[in-house]
Amino acid sequence: MKNEREYKTLGKDIINEAGIINVLAGRKTNGTIVRDILLKARALKGLDYEDIMPLSGISDPELLGELFQTAIYVKEKIYGKRLVLFAPLYVSNLCKNNCLYCAFRAGNKEVKRRALTQEEIARETEILVGMGHKRILLVAGESYPNEGFQYILNSIKTVYSVKKGPGEIRRVNANIAPLSIEEFTQLKGTGIGTYQLFQETYHRETYAKMHRGGKKRDYDWRITGMHRAMTAGIDDVGIGVLFGLADWRFEILALMQHIRHLEKEFGIGPHTISVPRLEPASGSEIATQPPYPVSDVDFRKIVAILRLAVPYTGIIMSTRETPDMRRETFALGVSQISAASRTNPGGYDTDEDFYSEQFSLGDHRTLDEVIKDVASLGYTPSFCTGCYRLGRTGRDFMDLARPGDIKAHCDPNALSTFQEYLMDYASEETRKMGEKAIQHALEGMDETTRKRSSSMISKVKAGERDIYC
């Protein structure tokens, strides 16, 4: 087991900045190169590191359309037409770090500091369950109340304990500060699903400029967080970049290096990749203008390229983006979305003002409105958590996801959980839209999957809940 110094050494081996800079300097794109890469992507085996830059350099509208069409093809082959929904639950905005882009940074005197009590966490959970949510992402600033890390363990236990009517949170994912192996082992023991941690930027010089205080200044300790999590047995991990801090082309190449390093060390890559863009935040020193703005066109390219490069990995789109941008990226590769989000502790139970939020939101719709919209676009909203509870995580999940076989499990689970939502929480208009969407999804299935799905839906309609395969 490595000590802290050894992890710092490991961190320096993960990202080869010189190699990235050389690739950026020698970048070239033409139709022949791009089309060869897109043909390769259709085999669903992913792309090599060298394939990324020709795709990132596409500007010709025809080639751009071909990139997007290939991403649509790969997304539907692997994940089909389902979209998993979740909500973040911010339990604390206490933080010792001083990240210039974040409202929670220690130096921000405007933010209202708050760490929810376990009773308040239970109340927030009840509200989320009352909306119809089944999975949440527990988020905390990188400092805890007096009980320290035990606060997080207690919070997860509280969330799982809440039952309200026919509903409950069936899976908690966690986005918290990187831990030691011993702490990650404790975290795994709570029954979390995915551990999520963003490097924010892989560019060391930019990282140092953006992180002025706290443990987060340590680039190497942060980038090796996933290694410690996976060593501790957490085999579903989620990584991401805060696009806008550095050149997105650099970031996506570094992201691929990180993924390949995890694959080499553990045989599997990340379960999810998140693609947040930098948004205004109260008290941020870069609130109005990102250092490297990412245009809407480039943002769509990022999603499409990642879908081709790591086809088995879920791509998460948050409510930072507008409803229109979220809709556009569903087809290009996004497989998970947050809905009805609040980014401040206690935000579901109270009308806290902007000064308590971590960042501003682009999509303020209710869960019901999002679901109705998703269904109207031909997608199946899913609240499925079956894989976590049946042990289809890590390598087992990847072995099914890579060839596209995961759909045989996820499609029926998506429909059964969607049926639950329609019966227990949906507005009348959404229920009618959803019933049509379910029927349409059933008609598009092979006979075996359709029979399984229909049987599960019938059980839900008969009053059973939490039916999964």
Short mmCIF file of C-alpha atoms in Angstrom, two decimals:
data_model
loop_
_atom_site.label_atom_id
_atom_site.label_comp_id
_atom_site.label_asym_id
_atom_site.label_seq_id
_atom_site.Cartn_x
_atom_site.Cartn_y
_atom_site.Cartn_z
CA MET A 1 0.00 0.00 0.00
CA LYS A 2 1.48 3.34 -1.07
CA ASN A 3 2.11 6.18 1.34
CA GLU A 4 1.33 9.83 0.59
CA ARG A 5 4.76 10.54 -0.89
CA GLU A 6 4.49 7.56 -3.24
CA TYR A 7 1.11 8.79 -4.46
CA LYS A 8 2.64 12.18 -5.25
CA THR A 9 5.25 10.41 -7.34
CA LEU A 10 2.55 8.41 -9.08
CA GLY A 11 0.67 11.62 -9.83
CA LYS A 12 3.57 12.91 -11.89
CA ASP A 13 3.40 9.80 -14.09
CA ILE A 14 -0.28 10.09 -15.05
CA ILE A 15 -0.27 13.23 -17.21
CA ASN A 16 2.45 13.82 -19.81
CA GLU A 17 2.08 17.53 -20.52
CA ALA A 18 4.99 17.64 -22.94
CA GLY A 19 3.40 14.90 -25.02
CA ILE A 20 0.09 16.77 -25.10
CA ILE A 21 1.76 20.00 -26.15
CA ASN A 22 3.54 18.19 -28.98
CA VAL A 23 0.25 16.72 -30.20
CA LEU A 24 -1.40 20.14 -30.05
CA ALA A 25 1.42 21.72 -32.01
CA GLY A 26 1.26 19.08 -34.74
CA ARG A 27 -2.51 18.98 -35.05
CA LYS A 28 -3.94 18.48 -38.53
CA THR A 29 -7.36 17.63 -39.87
CA ASN A 30 -8.74 16.71 -43.24
CA GLY A 31 -11.71 14.78 -44.50
CA THR A 32 -9.85 11.54 -45.12
CA ILE A 33 -8.30 11.44 -41.67
CA VAL A 34 -11.56 12.33 -39.93
CA ARG A 35 -13.64 9.79 -41.85
CA ASP A 36 -11.16 7.00 -41.13
CA ILE A 37 -11.39 7.79 -37.42
CA LEU A 38 -15.18 7.93 -37.50
CA LEU A 39 -15.29 4.55 -39.25
CA LYS A 40 -13.03 3.16 -36.54
CA ALA A 41 -15.34 4.58 -33.85
CA ARG A 42 -18.32 2.72 -35.27
CA ALA A 43 -16.68 -0.55 -34.20
CA LEU A 44 -17.46 0.50 -30.59
CA LYS A 45 -13.89 -0.20 -29.43
CA GLY A 46 -13.07 3.39 -28.54
CA LEU A 47 -10.37 5.61 -29.98
CA ASP A 48 -6.65 5.96 -29.48
CA TYR A 49 -5.09 9.04 -27.96
CA GLU A 50 -3.81 10.11 -31.40
CA ASP A 51 -7.35 10.10 -32.82
CA ILE A 52 -8.60 12.91 -30.61
CA MET A 53 -6.90 15.92 -32.15
CA PRO A 54 -8.12 15.47 -35.75
CA LEU A 55 -11.67 15.35 -34.41
CA SER A 56 -11.20 18.39 -32.16
CA GLY A 57 -9.98 20.41 -35.12
CA ILE A 58 -13.10 19.88 -37.25
CA SER A 59 -14.59 23.13 -38.53
CA ASP A 60 -16.16 22.05 -41.83
CA PRO A 61 -19.94 21.81 -41.33
CA GLU A 62 -20.20 18.58 -43.31
CA LEU A 63 -17.50 16.85 -41.27
CA LEU A 64 -19.00 18.23 -38.08
CA GLY A 65 -22.32 16.68 -39.04
CA GLU A 66 -20.61 13.35 -39.67
CA LEU A 67 -18.94 13.53 -36.24
CA PHE A 68 -22.29 14.14 -34.59
CA GLN A 69 -24.03 11.39 -36.56
CA THR A 70 -21.33 8.91 -35.53
CA ALA A 71 -21.71 9.94 -31.89
CA ILE A 72 -25.47 9.37 -32.16
CA TYR A 73 -24.85 5.92 -33.62
CA VAL A 74 -22.42 4.91 -30.86
CA LYS A 75 -24.60 6.35 -28.08
CA GLU A 76 -27.65 4.40 -29.23
CA LYS A 77 -25.72 1.17 -29.79
CA ILE A 78 -24.29 1.23 -26.25
CA TYR A 79 -26.93 3.04 -24.19
CA GLY A 80 -30.03 3.10 -26.35
CA LYS A 81 -32.59 5.86 -25.78
CA ARG A 82 -32.58 5.96 -22.00
CA LEU A 83 -31.44 8.83 -19.78
CA VAL A 84 -30.71 8.26 -16.10
CA LEU A 85 -31.90 11.03 -13.76
CA PHE A 86 -30.51 12.11 -10.40
CA ALA A 87 -30.28 15.15 -8.15
CA PRO A 88 -27.37 16.59 -6.17
CA LEU A 89 -27.79 16.90 -2.41
CA TYR A 90 -25.46 19.51 -0.97
CA VAL A 91 -25.01 18.83 2.73
CA SER A 92 -22.34 21.43 3.51
CA ASN A 93 -20.54 24.38 1.96
CA LEU A 94 -17.80 24.51 4.57
CA CYS A 95 -14.46 24.51 2.75
CA LYS A 96 -10.78 25.03 3.53
CA ASN A 97 -9.79 25.39 -0.12
CA ASN A 98 -9.54 28.66 -2.02
CA CYS A 99 -10.50 27.77 -5.58
CA LEU A 100 -10.88 31.04 -7.48
CA TYR A 101 -13.86 29.85 -9.54
CA CYS A 102 -16.02 28.52 -6.69
CA ALA A 103 -18.47 30.32 -4.40
CA PHE A 104 -17.62 27.93 -1.56
CA ARG A 105 -13.93 28.96 -1.48
CA ALA A 106 -12.58 29.82 1.97
CA GLY A 107 -11.77 33.41 0.97
CA ASN A 108 -15.33 34.23 -0.10
CA LYS A 109 -16.88 36.38 2.63
CA GLU A 110 -20.20 36.72 0.80
CA VAL A 111 -21.31 33.10 1.02
CA LYS A 112 -23.55 31.98 3.86
CA ARG A 113 -21.84 28.98 5.48
CA ARG A 114 -23.94 26.03 6.49
CA ALA A 115 -23.55 22.37 7.32
CA LEU A 116 -26.88 20.58 7.51
CA THR A 117 -27.77 18.60 10.61
CA GLN A 118 -28.79 14.99 10.12
CA GLU A 119 -32.40 16.07 10.67
CA GLU A 120 -32.07 18.67 7.92
CA ILE A 121 -30.48 16.11 5.59
CA ALA A 122 -33.42 13.81 6.22
CA ARG A 123 -35.81 16.66 5.36
CA GLU A 124 -33.96 17.44 2.11
CA THR A 125 -34.06 13.75 1.23
CA GLU A 126 -37.79 13.58 1.90
CA ILE A 127 -38.35 16.44 -0.54
CA LEU A 128 -36.26 14.75 -3.23
CA VAL A 129 -38.09 11.47 -2.68
CA GLY A 130 -41.37 13.36 -2.87
CA MET A 131 -40.38 14.62 -6.31
CA GLY A 132 -39.76 11.05 -7.47
CA HIS A 133 -35.96 10.86 -7.32
CA LYS A 134 -34.36 7.49 -6.63
CA ARG A 135 -30.66 8.34 -6.77
CA ILE A 136 -28.75 11.34 -5.48
CA LEU A 137 -25.23 12.69 -5.62
CA LEU A 138 -24.16 13.72 -2.13
CA VAL A 139 -21.92 16.81 -2.33
CA ALA A 140 -19.95 18.59 0.37
CA GLY A 141 -17.34 21.32 0.51
CA GLU A 142 -13.90 20.06 1.41
CA SER A 143 -14.20 20.68 5.13
CA TYR A 144 -16.52 19.06 7.64
CA PRO A 145 -18.16 19.93 10.99
CA ASN A 146 -16.61 18.83 14.28
CA GLU A 147 -17.07 15.10 13.69
CA GLY A 148 -14.85 15.25 10.59
CA PHE A 149 -15.19 12.58 7.92
CA GLN A 150 -17.70 10.72 10.11
CA TYR A 151 -20.13 13.50 9.15
CA ILE A 152 -20.16 12.19 5.57
CA LEU A 153 -20.64 8.59 6.68
CA ASN A 154 -23.51 9.65 8.94
CA SER A 155 -25.07 11.72 6.15
CA ILE A 156 -25.13 8.79 3.73
CA LYS A 157 -26.71 6.59 6.41
CA THR A 158 -29.36 9.25 6.98
CA VAL A 159 -30.23 9.48 3.29
CA TYR A 160 -30.68 5.73 3.01
CA SER A 161 -32.90 5.67 6.12
CA VAL A 162 -35.56 7.97 4.69
CA LYS A 163 -38.80 6.41 3.45
CA LYS A 164 -41.67 8.54 2.19
CA GLY A 165 -44.81 6.95 0.80
CA PRO A 166 -43.80 4.53 -1.96
CA GLY A 167 -40.42 6.20 -2.42
CA GLU A 168 -36.84 6.06 -1.18
CA ILE A 169 -33.34 6.85 -2.34
CA ARG A 170 -31.98 3.58 -3.67
CA ARG A 171 -28.45 4.71 -4.43
CA VAL A 172 -26.23 7.47 -3.10
CA ASN A 173 -23.23 8.55 -5.14
CA ALA A 174 -20.67 10.84 -3.52
CA ASN A 175 -18.68 13.87 -4.65
CA ILE A 176 -16.39 14.73 -1.76
CA ALA A 177 -12.72 15.51 -1.12
CA PRO A 178 -10.16 12.82 -2.02
CA LEU A 179 -9.53 10.42 0.86
CA SER A 180 -6.96 8.02 2.18
CA ILE A 181 -7.38 4.33 1.34
CA GLU A 182 -8.63 3.67 4.87
CA GLU A 183 -11.29 6.37 4.52
CA PHE A 184 -12.28 5.14 1.07
CA THR A 185 -12.79 1.69 2.60
CA GLN A 186 -15.16 3.24 5.12
CA LEU A 187 -16.96 5.10 2.34
CA LYS A 188 -17.44 1.87 0.39
CA GLY A 189 -18.92 0.31 3.51
CA THR A 190 -21.81 2.79 3.45
CA GLY A 191 -23.09 1.27 0.19
CA ILE A 192 -22.36 4.16 -2.14
CA GLY A 193 -22.61 3.69 -5.87
CA THR A 194 -20.09 5.89 -7.69
CA TYR A 195 -17.36 8.01 -6.14
CA GLN A 196 -16.98 11.19 -8.14
CA LEU A 197 -13.99 13.55 -8.16
CA PHE A 198 -13.03 16.17 -10.73
CA GLN A 199 -9.47 17.26 -11.36
CA GLU A 200 -11.03 20.58 -12.51
CA THR A 201 -8.04 21.22 -14.81
CA TYR A 202 -5.22 18.88 -15.75
CA HIS A 203 -2.93 21.77 -16.71
CA ARG A 204 -0.49 22.08 -13.78
CA GLU A 205 0.31 25.76 -14.16
CA THR A 206 -3.37 26.67 -14.42
CA TYR A 207 -4.18 24.33 -11.53
CA ALA A 208 -1.67 26.13 -9.31
CA LYS A 209 -3.13 29.54 -10.25
CA MET A 210 -6.69 28.46 -9.57
CA HIS A 211 -6.12 26.70 -6.25
CA ARG A 212 -4.58 29.11 -3.77
CA GLY A 213 -5.16 27.37 -0.46
CA GLY A 214 -6.14 24.18 1.30
CA LYS A 215 -5.39 20.54 0.55
CA LYS A 216 -6.72 20.94 -2.96
CA ARG A 217 -3.51 22.79 -3.90
CA ASP A 218 -1.88 19.38 -4.07
CA TYR A 219 -2.38 18.37 -7.72
CA ASP A 220 -0.82 14.94 -7.28
CA TRP A 221 -2.85 13.94 -4.23
CA ARG A 222 -6.02 14.86 -6.10
CA ILE A 223 -5.23 13.12 -9.39
CA THR A 224 -4.37 9.89 -7.56
CA GLY A 225 -7.66 9.95 -5.64
CA MET A 226 -9.21 7.47 -8.04
CA HIS A 227 -6.28 5.11 -7.61
CA ARG A 228 -6.84 5.06 -3.85
CA ALA A 229 -10.62 4.70 -4.27
CA MET A 230 -10.24 1.74 -6.61
CA THR A 231 -7.55 0.19 -4.41
CA ALA A 232 -10.09 0.37 -1.58
CA GLY A 233 -12.62 -1.54 -3.67
CA ILE A 234 -14.75 1.28 -5.07
CA ASP A 235 -14.81 0.12 -8.68
CA ASP A 236 -17.26 2.70 -10.04
CA VAL A 237 -15.58 6.09 -10.17
CA GLY A 238 -16.46 9.30 -11.98
CA ILE A 239 -13.98 11.86 -13.29
CA GLY A 240 -14.38 15.21 -14.99
CA VAL A 241 -13.02 18.56 -16.12
CA LEU A 242 -14.32 22.06 -15.42
CA PHE A 243 -14.14 23.25 -19.00
CA GLY A 244 -13.13 26.87 -19.36
CA LEU A 245 -10.09 26.95 -17.06
CA ALA A 246 -7.62 25.81 -19.74
CA ASP A 247 -7.68 24.96 -23.46
CA TRP A 248 -10.35 22.29 -23.84
CA ARG A 249 -8.21 20.43 -26.37
CA PHE A 250 -5.46 20.07 -23.77
CA GLU A 251 -7.99 18.97 -21.17
CA ILE A 252 -9.57 16.27 -23.28
CA LEU A 253 -6.17 14.79 -24.17
CA ALA A 254 -5.15 14.83 -20.51
CA LEU A 255 -8.48 13.27 -19.58
CA MET A 256 -7.71 10.44 -21.99
CA GLN A 257 -4.28 9.97 -20.40
CA HIS A 258 -5.94 9.71 -16.99
CA ILE A 259 -8.43 7.16 -18.31
CA ARG A 260 -5.75 5.03 -19.95
CA HIS A 261 -3.70 5.07 -16.74
CA LEU A 262 -6.67 3.76 -14.75
CA GLU A 263 -7.29 1.10 -17.37
CA LYS A 264 -3.65 0.02 -17.19
CA GLU A 265 -3.61 -0.11 -13.38
CA PHE A 266 -7.05 -1.62 -12.72
CA GLY A 267 -8.28 -3.04 -16.01
CA ILE A 268 -11.22 -0.60 -16.17
CA GLY A 269 -11.71 3.09 -16.73
CA PRO A 270 -14.16 5.51 -15.14
CA HIS A 271 -17.83 4.66 -14.85
CA THR A 272 -18.77 8.25 -15.69
CA ILE A 273 -17.27 11.43 -17.11
CA SER A 274 -18.76 14.82 -16.25
CA VAL A 275 -18.44 17.79 -18.58
CA PRO A 276 -19.34 20.95 -16.63
CA ARG A 277 -18.56 24.34 -18.14
CA LEU A 278 -17.40 27.17 -15.91
CA GLU A 279 -20.38 29.25 -14.76
CA PRO A 280 -20.64 32.46 -12.73
CA ALA A 281 -20.38 32.02 -8.96
CA SER A 282 -20.82 34.52 -6.15
CA GLY A 283 -17.45 35.80 -4.94
CA SER A 284 -15.53 34.13 -7.77
CA GLU A 285 -12.48 35.99 -9.02
CA ILE A 286 -13.23 34.79 -12.56
CA ALA A 287 -17.02 35.02 -12.36
CA THR A 288 -17.73 36.92 -15.54
CA GLN A 289 -15.20 35.56 -18.04
CA PRO A 290 -13.67 32.07 -18.16
CA PRO A 291 -9.93 32.09 -19.00
CA TYR A 292 -10.64 29.77 -21.96
CA PRO A 293 -14.31 30.08 -22.97
CA VAL A 294 -15.83 27.00 -24.60
CA SER A 295 -18.28 27.82 -27.38
CA ASP A 296 -21.53 25.92 -27.79
CA VAL A 297 -20.19 24.25 -30.93
CA ASP A 298 -17.00 23.15 -29.19
CA PHE A 299 -19.00 21.95 -26.20
CA ARG A 300 -21.05 19.68 -28.44
CA LYS A 301 -17.79 18.46 -30.00
CA ILE A 302 -16.43 17.61 -26.54
CA VAL A 303 -19.46 15.43 -25.77
CA ALA A 304 -19.34 13.72 -29.16
CA ILE A 305 -15.59 13.05 -29.02
CA LEU A 306 -15.81 11.56 -25.54
CA ARG A 307 -18.66 9.32 -26.62
CA LEU A 308 -16.52 7.95 -29.45
CA ALA A 309 -13.31 7.73 -27.42
CA VAL A 310 -14.76 5.87 -24.41
CA PRO A 311 -18.09 4.47 -25.63
CA TYR A 312 -18.71 2.37 -22.51
CA THR A 313 -18.52 5.34 -20.12
CA GLY A 314 -21.55 7.30 -18.95
CA ILE A 315 -21.46 11.03 -19.71
CA ILE A 316 -23.12 13.33 -17.19
CA MET A 317 -24.74 16.66 -18.05
CA SER A 318 -25.67 18.93 -15.15
CA THR A 319 -28.18 21.74 -14.82
CA ARG A 320 -25.38 24.25 -15.37
CA GLU A 321 -26.44 24.08 -19.02
CA THR A 322 -29.65 25.46 -20.50
CA PRO A 323 -32.53 23.17 -21.47
CA ASP A 324 -31.70 23.68 -25.15
CA MET A 325 -28.05 22.68 -24.75
CA ARG A 326 -29.00 19.68 -22.65
CA ARG A 327 -31.45 18.52 -25.33
CA GLU A 328 -28.81 18.85 -28.05
CA THR A 329 -26.27 16.74 -26.15
CA PHE A 330 -28.63 13.87 -25.27
CA ALA A 331 -28.20 12.35 -28.71
CA LEU A 332 -24.47 13.11 -28.92
CA GLY A 333 -23.50 11.04 -25.92
CA VAL A 334 -25.03 12.17 -22.64
CA SER A 335 -26.49 9.28 -20.65
CA GLN A 336 -27.11 10.84 -17.22
CA ILE A 337 -28.65 14.18 -16.27
CA SER A 338 -29.42 15.99 -13.06
CA ALA A 339 -32.86 17.53 -12.70
CA ALA A 340 -34.51 20.06 -10.37
CA SER A 341 -31.08 20.74 -8.87
CA ARG A 342 -30.16 23.03 -6.00
CA THR A 343 -26.49 23.74 -5.36
CA ASN A 344 -26.69 25.08 -1.81
CA PRO A 345 -27.15 23.23 1.49
CA GLY A 346 -30.83 23.25 2.41
CA GLY A 347 -31.79 24.51 -1.04
CA TYR A 348 -34.69 22.08 -1.53
CA ASP A 349 -36.39 23.09 1.70
CA THR A 350 -35.79 26.84 1.61
CA ASP A 351 -35.55 29.67 -0.88
CA GLU A 352 -31.92 30.55 -0.21
CA ASP A 353 -30.50 33.31 -2.36
CA PHE A 354 -27.70 33.21 -4.92
CA TYR A 355 -25.05 33.83 -2.27
CA SER A 356 -25.39 30.30 -0.92
CA GLU A 357 -25.17 28.52 -4.28
CA GLN A 358 -21.95 26.98 -5.55
CA PHE A 359 -22.60 28.28 -9.08
CA SER A 360 -25.47 29.59 -11.17
CA LEU A 361 -27.83 27.20 -12.95
CA GLY A 362 -29.02 27.19 -16.54
CA ASP A 363 -31.96 24.81 -16.14
CA HIS A 364 -34.46 25.67 -13.41
CA ARG A 365 -37.24 23.28 -14.44
CA THR A 366 -38.96 20.85 -12.06
CA LEU A 367 -38.29 17.13 -12.30
CA ASP A 368 -41.74 16.62 -13.81
CA GLU A 369 -41.07 19.22 -16.51
CA VAL A 370 -37.71 17.65 -17.36
CA ILE A 371 -39.22 14.17 -17.57
CA LYS A 372 -42.04 15.34 -19.82
CA ASP A 373 -39.50 17.01 -22.08
CA VAL A 374 -37.23 13.95 -22.18
CA ALA A 375 -40.14 11.66 -23.02
CA SER A 376 -41.40 14.01 -25.73
CA LEU A 377 -37.99 13.78 -27.41
CA GLY A 378 -38.21 10.00 -27.65
CA TYR A 379 -36.00 9.13 -24.67
CA THR A 380 -36.83 6.93 -21.69
CA PRO A 381 -36.29 8.61 -18.31
CA SER A 382 -34.68 6.07 -15.99
CA PHE A 383 -34.32 5.92 -12.22
CA CYS A 384 -32.66 2.51 -12.35
CA THR A 385 -30.18 1.47 -9.66
CA GLY A 386 -30.27 -2.27 -10.37
CA CYS A 387 -26.67 -2.68 -11.49
CA TYR A 388 -25.31 -1.45 -8.17
CA ARG A 389 -27.41 -3.86 -6.18
CA LEU A 390 -26.80 -6.85 -8.43
CA GLY A 391 -23.05 -6.36 -8.47
CA ARG A 392 -22.84 -5.20 -12.09
CA THR A 393 -20.19 -2.64 -11.29
CA GLY A 394 -16.60 -2.08 -12.32
CA ARG A 395 -15.31 -4.73 -14.68
CA ASP A 396 -18.61 -6.62 -14.75
CA PHE A 397 -20.45 -3.51 -15.95
CA MET A 398 -17.77 -2.68 -18.50
CA ASP A 399 -17.84 -6.20 -19.93
CA LEU A 400 -21.53 -5.73 -20.67
CA ALA A 401 -21.31 -2.08 -21.73
CA ARG A 402 -18.45 -2.40 -24.22
CA PRO A 403 -20.36 -4.59 -26.69
CA GLY A 404 -23.68 -2.91 -25.95
CA ASP A 405 -25.15 -5.87 -24.04
CA ILE A 406 -25.98 -3.73 -21.00
CA LYS A 407 -29.14 -2.56 -22.78
CA ALA A 408 -30.74 -5.97 -22.17
CA HIS A 409 -30.70 -5.17 -18.46
CA CYS A 410 -30.96 -1.40 -18.41
CA ASP A 411 -33.84 -0.96 -20.86
CA PRO A 412 -36.33 -3.07 -18.85
CA ASN A 413 -35.16 -1.45 -15.61
CA ALA A 414 -35.56 2.00 -17.13
CA LEU A 415 -39.15 1.26 -18.16
CA SER A 416 -40.14 -0.23 -14.81
CA THR A 417 -38.75 2.73 -12.86
CA PHE A 418 -40.32 5.16 -15.32
CA GLN A 419 -43.65 3.41 -14.80
CA GLU A 420 -43.20 3.85 -11.04
CA TYR A 421 -42.65 7.56 -11.52
CA LEU A 422 -45.70 7.94 -13.74
CA MET A 423 -47.95 6.22 -11.22
CA ASP A 424 -46.58 7.75 -8.04
CA TYR A 425 -45.43 11.28 -8.89
CA ALA A 426 -46.20 12.47 -12.42
CA SER A 427 -48.60 15.22 -13.38
CA GLU A 428 -51.51 14.11 -15.57
CA GLU A 429 -49.94 15.59 -18.69
CA THR A 430 -46.61 13.92 -18.02
CA ARG A 431 -48.31 10.61 -17.22
CA LYS A 432 -50.08 10.59 -20.57
CA MET A 433 -46.87 11.50 -22.40
CA GLY A 434 -44.98 8.85 -20.48
CA GLU A 435 -47.43 6.05 -21.20
CA LYS A 436 -47.07 6.72 -24.92
CA ALA A 437 -43.28 6.79 -24.56
CA ILE A 438 -43.28 3.42 -22.78
CA GLN A 439 -45.43 1.85 -25.47
CA HIS A 440 -43.17 3.22 -28.18
CA ALA A 441 -40.08 1.88 -26.37
CA LEU A 442 -41.65 -1.58 -26.05
CA GLU A 443 -42.45 -1.68 -29.75
CA GLY A 444 -38.79 -1.07 -30.57
CA MET A 445 -37.45 -3.96 -28.48
CA ASP A 446 -36.62 -7.50 -29.51
CA GLU A 447 -39.15 -10.09 -28.37
CA THR A 448 -37.17 -11.36 -25.36
CA THR A 449 -36.49 -7.91 -23.94
CA ARG A 450 -40.05 -6.77 -24.63
CA LYS A 451 -41.51 -9.74 -22.73
CA ARG A 452 -39.23 -9.12 -19.77
CA SER A 453 -40.03 -5.41 -19.76
CA SER A 454 -43.77 -5.96 -20.08
CA SER A 455 -43.73 -8.41 -17.18
CA MET A 456 -41.87 -5.93 -14.95
CA ILE A 457 -44.21 -3.08 -15.92
CA SER A 458 -47.24 -5.27 -15.13
CA LYS A 459 -45.88 -5.93 -11.66
CA VAL A 460 -45.44 -2.20 -11.07
CA LYS A 461 -48.99 -1.52 -12.25
CA ALA A 462 -50.19 -4.23 -9.82
CA GLY A 463 -48.63 -2.32 -6.93
CA GLU A 464 -45.13 -3.79 -6.66
CA ARG A 465 -42.16 -1.45 -6.49
CA ASP A 466 -38.41 -1.65 -7.06
CA ILE A 467 -38.60 -4.31 -9.76
CA TYR A 468 -35.28 -4.78 -11.53
CA CYS A 469 -33.27 -7.40 -13.37
#
